[in-house]
Amino acid sequence: MAQDFGATSTTEDVLSGLSLAGRRVFVTGVSAGLGVETARALAAHGAHVVGAARDLDKAHRATAQVRADAERGGGSLELVALDLADLASVRACADALNARALPFDLVIANAGVMATPFGHTKDGFETQFGTNHLGHFVLVNRIAGLMHDGARLVNLASSGHRFSDIDLDDPNFERTAYEPFLAYGRSKTANILFAVAFDARHRARGVRATAVHPGGIMTELARHMGPGQIEAMVAQINERATAEGKPPFQFKTIPQGAATSVWAGVVAEADAVGGHYCEDCHVSAVVPDDQPISLIEGGVRAYAVDPVRAEALWAESEEMVGERFG
């Protein structure tokens, strides 16, 4: 990490001069936004990218530039079907990958949903927790054997984890009043805790895991938000920033948003990012749970990187999906 990258760094900035020839990468959510750019940047620098998406026709249309840049850069892209809201699909995807027995240098759990109306996955889990966390929990654990010594896992999290800690007593909102961003916060905290627990289990063989916040980016992730809702949130954030003498919030471009995933996956030192939460291409400071913090300030809540909470979530997740992963 000799070079200093930050909030405005792009995927091309962090990968400048690097060859990823011979690297195999698995990325979920390659039908739009950050997933497409992440796949493009890695393939453009020589990596073979296996991209997963629920809608393969949409993914094929969205990745035309990925294939073009891959051809120029010596990389490649293939697409596989994966619906994270259906564990049968998750298991089928993992089984197909395991049958090929081709190892991965990097797995990026990028796909996700945000602020959805109250609903359930095919298996009966609250939509955001089931899709963002449990789908990836089963997928990554089932293909962990394909991650060779020295490989990495990058979980896409969010500063939205500050909306809420996980609730192991009521993960499906059976007794809690449903709020879209409360549910989103729980799922994003779960993404971070999953990285912490996975890292603890696999670091002895050199496999490290980290969680990253890409920043605020205008992508399809916000499709469930009502008209004017994003503008109202930004106005509220900027009102507070002005009162505190801080600069206003600025959206990142998609290449800037994908930069931290790529940086944590192939550029940063493994021991520096393993078991941690990263944003703006650096490891974030831990902020005490009782300390005020806005969505545009850096830092990760202590509850989101607590190894005890991580183990409790792991155990609860195994119970929910009916599988043991060690």
Coordinates of C-alpha atoms in Angstrom, one line a residue:
M1 CA 0.0 0.0 0.0
A2 CA 2.9 2.3 -0.8
Q3 CA 0.7 4.5 -3.0
D4 CA -2.0 6.6 -1.3
F5 CA -5.5 6.3 -2.7
G6 CA -8.6 7.9 -1.5
A7 CA -12.3 8.8 -2.1
T8 CA -11.8 10.0 -5.6
S9 CA -9.5 7.2 -6.8
T10 CA -11.0 5.0 -9.6
T11 CA -10.6 1.4 -10.4
E12 CA -8.0 2.3 -13.1
D13 CA -6.1 4.4 -10.6
V14 CA -5.7 1.5 -8.1
L15 CA -4.9 -1.0 -10.8
S16 CA -2.5 1.2 -12.8
G17 CA 0.5 -0.8 -14.0
L18 CA -0.8 -4.1 -12.5
S19 CA -1.2 -7.3 -14.5
L20 CA -3.8 -9.8 -13.2
A21 CA -3.0 -12.4 -15.8
G22 CA -3.7 -15.9 -14.5
R23 CA -6.0 -14.6 -11.6
R24 CA -9.5 -16.0 -11.3
V25 CA -12.1 -13.9 -9.7
F26 CA -15.8 -14.5 -8.9
V27 CA -18.1 -11.5 -8.6
T28 CA -21.8 -11.5 -7.8
G29 CA -24.2 -8.9 -9.2
V30 CA -22.7 -8.3 -12.7
S31 CA -25.9 -7.1 -14.3
A32 CA -25.6 -3.4 -13.3
G33 CA -23.6 -0.7 -11.5
L34 CA -20.6 -1.6 -9.3
G35 CA -20.6 -5.3 -10.3
V36 CA -20.2 -4.5 -13.9
E37 CA -17.4 -2.0 -13.3
T38 CA -15.6 -4.3 -10.9
A39 CA -15.7 -7.1 -13.5
R40 CA -14.6 -4.7 -16.2
A41 CA -11.6 -3.4 -14.3
L42 CA -10.4 -6.8 -13.3
A43 CA -10.8 -8.4 -16.7
A44 CA -9.2 -5.4 -18.4
H45 CA -6.1 -6.1 -16.4
G46 CA -6.0 -9.7 -17.4
A47 CA -8.1 -11.5 -14.9
H48 CA -10.6 -14.3 -15.8
V49 CA -13.8 -13.1 -14.2
V50 CA -16.8 -15.4 -13.4
G51 CA -19.7 -13.1 -13.0
A52 CA -23.0 -14.1 -11.4
A53 CA -26.4 -12.6 -12.0
R54 CA -30.0 -13.5 -11.5
D55 CA -31.0 -12.2 -15.0
L56 CA -28.4 -13.6 -17.4
D57 CA -29.9 -11.8 -20.4
K58 CA -29.7 -8.4 -18.6
A59 CA -26.1 -9.3 -17.5
H60 CA -25.1 -10.2 -21.0
R61 CA -26.3 -6.8 -22.3
A62 CA -24.7 -4.9 -19.4
T63 CA -21.3 -6.5 -19.8
A64 CA -20.6 -5.7 -23.5
Q65 CA -17.9 -3.2 -22.4
V66 CA -16.5 -5.8 -20.0
R67 CA -15.9 -8.3 -22.8
A68 CA -14.5 -5.6 -25.1
D69 CA -12.0 -4.4 -22.4
A70 CA -11.2 -8.0 -21.4
E71 CA -10.2 -8.8 -25.0
R72 CA -7.9 -5.9 -25.2
G73 CA -6.4 -6.5 -21.8
G74 CA -6.0 -10.3 -22.0
G75 CA -8.7 -11.2 -19.6
S76 CA -12.1 -12.9 -20.0
L77 CA -15.6 -13.0 -18.7
E78 CA -18.1 -15.8 -18.3
L79 CA -21.6 -15.5 -16.7
V80 CA -23.3 -17.9 -14.4
A81 CA -26.9 -17.9 -13.0
L82 CA -27.4 -17.0 -9.3
D83 CA -30.5 -15.8 -7.5
L84 CA -29.4 -14.9 -3.9
A85 CA -33.0 -14.8 -2.8
D86 CA -33.4 -18.5 -3.6
L87 CA -31.1 -20.9 -1.7
A88 CA -31.8 -23.6 -4.3
S89 CA -30.3 -21.4 -6.9
V90 CA -27.4 -20.5 -4.6
R91 CA -26.6 -24.2 -4.0
A92 CA -26.9 -25.0 -7.6
C93 CA -24.5 -22.3 -8.5
A94 CA -22.0 -23.4 -5.9
D95 CA -22.4 -27.1 -6.9
A96 CA -21.6 -26.2 -10.6
L97 CA -18.5 -24.2 -9.6
N98 CA -17.3 -27.0 -7.3
A99 CA -17.9 -29.6 -10.1
R100 CA -15.5 -27.7 -12.3
A101 CA -12.9 -27.5 -9.4
L102 CA -11.3 -24.4 -10.8
P103 CA -9.8 -22.3 -7.9
F104 CA -10.4 -18.6 -7.2
D105 CA -7.9 -15.9 -6.2
L106 CA -10.7 -13.5 -5.2
V107 CA -14.4 -13.7 -4.4
I108 CA -16.3 -10.4 -4.4
A109 CA -19.8 -10.6 -2.8
N110 CA -21.1 -7.5 -4.5
A111 CA -24.8 -8.1 -5.2
G112 CA -27.5 -6.7 -3.0
V113 CA -30.8 -4.9 -2.5
M114 CA -31.6 -1.8 -0.5
A115 CA -34.7 -0.4 1.2
T116 CA -37.1 -2.9 -0.3
P117 CA -40.7 -3.1 0.7
F118 CA -41.4 -5.7 3.3
G119 CA -41.2 -9.1 1.8
H120 CA -39.5 -12.5 2.0
T121 CA -37.1 -14.5 -0.1
K122 CA -38.2 -17.8 -1.6
D123 CA -37.0 -19.5 1.6
G124 CA -39.1 -17.3 3.9
F125 CA -36.3 -14.9 5.1
E126 CA -36.8 -11.1 5.3
T127 CA -35.8 -9.9 1.8
Q128 CA -32.8 -7.8 2.6
F129 CA -31.3 -10.0 5.3
G130 CA -32.0 -13.1 3.2
T131 CA -30.6 -11.7 -0.1
N132 CA -27.7 -9.6 1.2
H133 CA -26.4 -11.8 3.9
L134 CA -27.8 -15.4 3.9
G135 CA -27.5 -15.9 0.2
H136 CA -23.9 -14.9 0.2
F137 CA -23.3 -16.8 3.5
V138 CA -24.3 -20.1 1.9
L139 CA -22.6 -19.3 -1.5
V140 CA -19.2 -18.3 -0.1
N141 CA -19.1 -21.1 2.4
R142 CA -20.0 -23.7 -0.2
I143 CA -17.2 -22.5 -2.5
A144 CA -14.6 -21.8 0.2
G145 CA -12.7 -24.9 -0.8
L146 CA -12.1 -23.3 -4.2
M147 CA -10.4 -20.3 -2.6
H148 CA -6.8 -21.4 -2.6
D149 CA -4.3 -20.4 0.0
G150 CA -3.7 -16.7 -0.3
A151 CA -7.1 -15.9 -1.8
R152 CA -9.4 -13.1 -0.5
L153 CA -13.1 -12.5 0.1
V154 CA -14.5 -9.0 -0.2
N155 CA -18.0 -8.4 1.1
L156 CA -19.8 -5.3 -0.1
A157 CA -21.1 -3.5 3.0
S158 CA -22.2 0.1 3.5
S159 CA -22.0 3.0 5.9
G160 CA -25.7 2.1 6.2
H161 CA -24.6 -0.5 8.7
R162 CA -24.9 2.4 11.2
F163 CA -28.7 2.3 10.8
S164 CA -28.8 -0.9 12.9
D165 CA -26.9 -3.7 14.6
I166 CA -28.2 -7.2 13.8
D167 CA -31.1 -8.6 15.7
L168 CA -30.6 -12.3 16.3
D169 CA -33.9 -12.6 18.2
D170 CA -36.0 -11.3 15.4
P171 CA -34.1 -11.4 12.1
N172 CA -37.2 -11.7 9.9
F173 CA -39.2 -8.8 11.5
E174 CA -41.8 -11.1 12.9
R175 CA -42.2 -8.9 16.0
T176 CA -40.4 -5.7 15.0
A177 CA -42.1 -3.0 13.0
Y178 CA -40.5 -3.1 9.5
E179 CA -38.6 -0.1 8.3
P180 CA -36.7 -0.4 5.0
F181 CA -33.5 1.2 6.1
L182 CA -33.5 -0.5 9.5
A183 CA -33.6 -3.8 7.6
Y184 CA -30.9 -2.6 5.2
G185 CA -28.7 -1.6 8.2
R186 CA -29.1 -5.1 9.7
S187 CA -28.1 -6.8 6.5
K188 CA -25.1 -4.6 6.0
T189 CA -23.9 -5.1 9.5
A190 CA -24.3 -8.8 8.8
N191 CA -22.1 -8.5 5.7
I192 CA -19.3 -7.0 7.9
L193 CA -19.7 -9.6 10.7
F194 CA -19.6 -12.4 8.1
A195 CA -16.3 -11.1 6.8
V196 CA -14.9 -10.9 10.4
A197 CA -15.9 -14.5 11.1
F198 CA -14.8 -15.9 7.7
D199 CA -11.4 -14.3 8.1
A200 CA -11.0 -15.8 11.6
R201 CA -11.7 -19.3 10.2
H202 CA -9.5 -19.1 7.1
R203 CA -6.6 -16.8 7.9
A204 CA -4.4 -19.7 9.1
R205 CA -4.2 -20.9 5.5
G206 CA -3.7 -17.4 4.2
V207 CA -7.3 -16.7 3.0
R208 CA -8.4 -13.3 4.2
A209 CA -11.7 -11.6 4.2
T210 CA -12.7 -7.9 4.4
A211 CA -15.8 -5.8 4.1
V212 CA -15.9 -2.5 2.1
H213 CA -18.1 0.5 1.9
P214 CA -18.1 1.8 -1.7
G215 CA -19.5 5.2 -1.0
G216 CA -22.6 6.9 -2.2
I217 CA -23.2 6.1 -5.8
M218 CA -26.2 6.5 -8.1
T219 CA -27.0 3.0 -9.2
E220 CA -30.0 0.7 -9.5
L221 CA -29.5 -0.1 -5.8
A222 CA -31.8 2.9 -5.0
R223 CA -34.7 1.7 -7.3
H224 CA -36.9 1.0 -4.3
M225 CA -36.7 4.5 -3.0
G226 CA -39.6 6.9 -3.7
P227 CA -39.4 10.0 -5.9
G228 CA -37.4 12.7 -4.2
Q229 CA -36.3 10.5 -1.3
I230 CA -32.7 10.5 -2.2
E231 CA -32.7 14.3 -2.7
A232 CA -34.3 14.7 0.7
M233 CA -31.7 12.5 2.4
V234 CA -28.9 14.4 0.8
A235 CA -30.4 17.7 1.8
Q236 CA -30.7 16.5 5.4
I237 CA -27.1 15.3 5.4
N238 CA -25.8 18.5 3.9
E239 CA -27.7 20.6 6.4
R240 CA -26.0 18.9 9.2
A241 CA -22.6 19.1 7.4
T242 CA -23.0 22.8 6.9
A243 CA -23.9 23.3 10.6
E244 CA -20.7 21.4 11.6
G245 CA -18.5 23.3 9.1
K246 CA -17.9 20.3 6.9
P247 CA -18.0 20.0 3.1
P248 CA -21.2 18.9 1.4
F249 CA -21.9 15.3 0.4
Q250 CA -20.8 14.3 -3.1
F251 CA -21.8 11.2 -5.0
K252 CA -19.0 9.0 -6.3
T253 CA -18.9 7.9 -9.9
I254 CA -19.2 4.1 -10.4
P255 CA -15.5 3.7 -11.2
Q256 CA -14.8 5.5 -7.9
G257 CA -17.3 3.4 -6.0
A258 CA -15.8 0.1 -7.3
A259 CA -12.3 1.2 -6.5
T260 CA -12.3 0.1 -2.8
S261 CA -13.5 -3.4 -3.7
V262 CA -10.7 -3.8 -6.2
W263 CA -8.1 -2.2 -3.9
A264 CA -9.0 -4.5 -1.0
G265 CA -9.1 -7.5 -3.3
V266 CA -5.8 -7.2 -5.1
V267 CA -3.8 -4.1 -4.1
A268 CA -3.9 -3.7 -0.3
E269 CA -1.7 -5.9 1.9
A270 CA -3.7 -8.9 3.0
D271 CA -2.8 -8.6 6.7
A272 CA -3.8 -4.9 6.7
V273 CA -7.4 -5.5 5.4
G274 CA -8.1 -9.0 6.7
G275 CA -10.9 -8.9 9.3
H276 CA -11.5 -5.2 8.8
Y277 CA -13.9 -2.8 7.2
C278 CA -12.6 -0.5 4.5
E279 CA -13.8 2.7 2.7
D280 CA -12.2 5.2 0.3
C281 CA -9.3 2.7 -0.3
H282 CA -8.2 2.6 3.3
V283 CA -8.9 0.6 6.5
S284 CA -11.5 2.4 8.6
A285 CA -11.3 3.4 12.2
V286 CA -13.6 1.8 14.7
V287 CA -16.2 4.2 16.1
P288 CA -17.7 3.5 19.6
D289 CA -21.3 2.6 19.4
D290 CA -22.3 5.6 21.6
Q291 CA -20.4 8.2 19.6
P292 CA -22.4 10.3 17.2
I293 CA -21.5 9.8 13.5
S294 CA -23.2 10.8 10.3
L295 CA -23.5 8.7 7.1
I296 CA -20.8 10.8 5.3
E297 CA -18.2 10.5 8.1
G298 CA -15.7 7.7 8.0
G299 CA -15.6 4.8 10.4
V300 CA -17.2 1.5 11.3
R301 CA -19.4 0.9 14.3
A302 CA -17.8 -1.3 17.0
Y303 CA -20.7 -3.7 16.9
A304 CA -20.1 -4.5 13.2
V305 CA -16.6 -5.8 13.8
D306 CA -17.1 -7.4 17.2
P307 CA -15.8 -11.0 16.9
V308 CA -18.3 -12.3 19.5
R309 CA -21.2 -10.8 17.5
A310 CA -19.7 -12.3 14.4
E311 CA -19.7 -15.8 15.9
A312 CA -23.2 -15.4 17.2
L313 CA -24.4 -14.4 13.7
W314 CA -22.5 -17.3 12.1
A315 CA -24.3 -19.8 14.4
E316 CA -27.7 -18.2 13.8
S317 CA -27.1 -18.1 10.1
E318 CA -26.3 -21.8 10.1
E319 CA -29.5 -22.5 12.0
M320 CA -31.5 -20.4 9.5
V321 CA -30.2 -22.1 6.4
G322 CA -29.9 -25.6 7.8
E323 CA -26.2 -26.1 7.1
R324 CA -23.0 -26.3 9.1
F325 CA -19.9 -24.7 7.7
G326 CA -17.4 -25.1 10.6

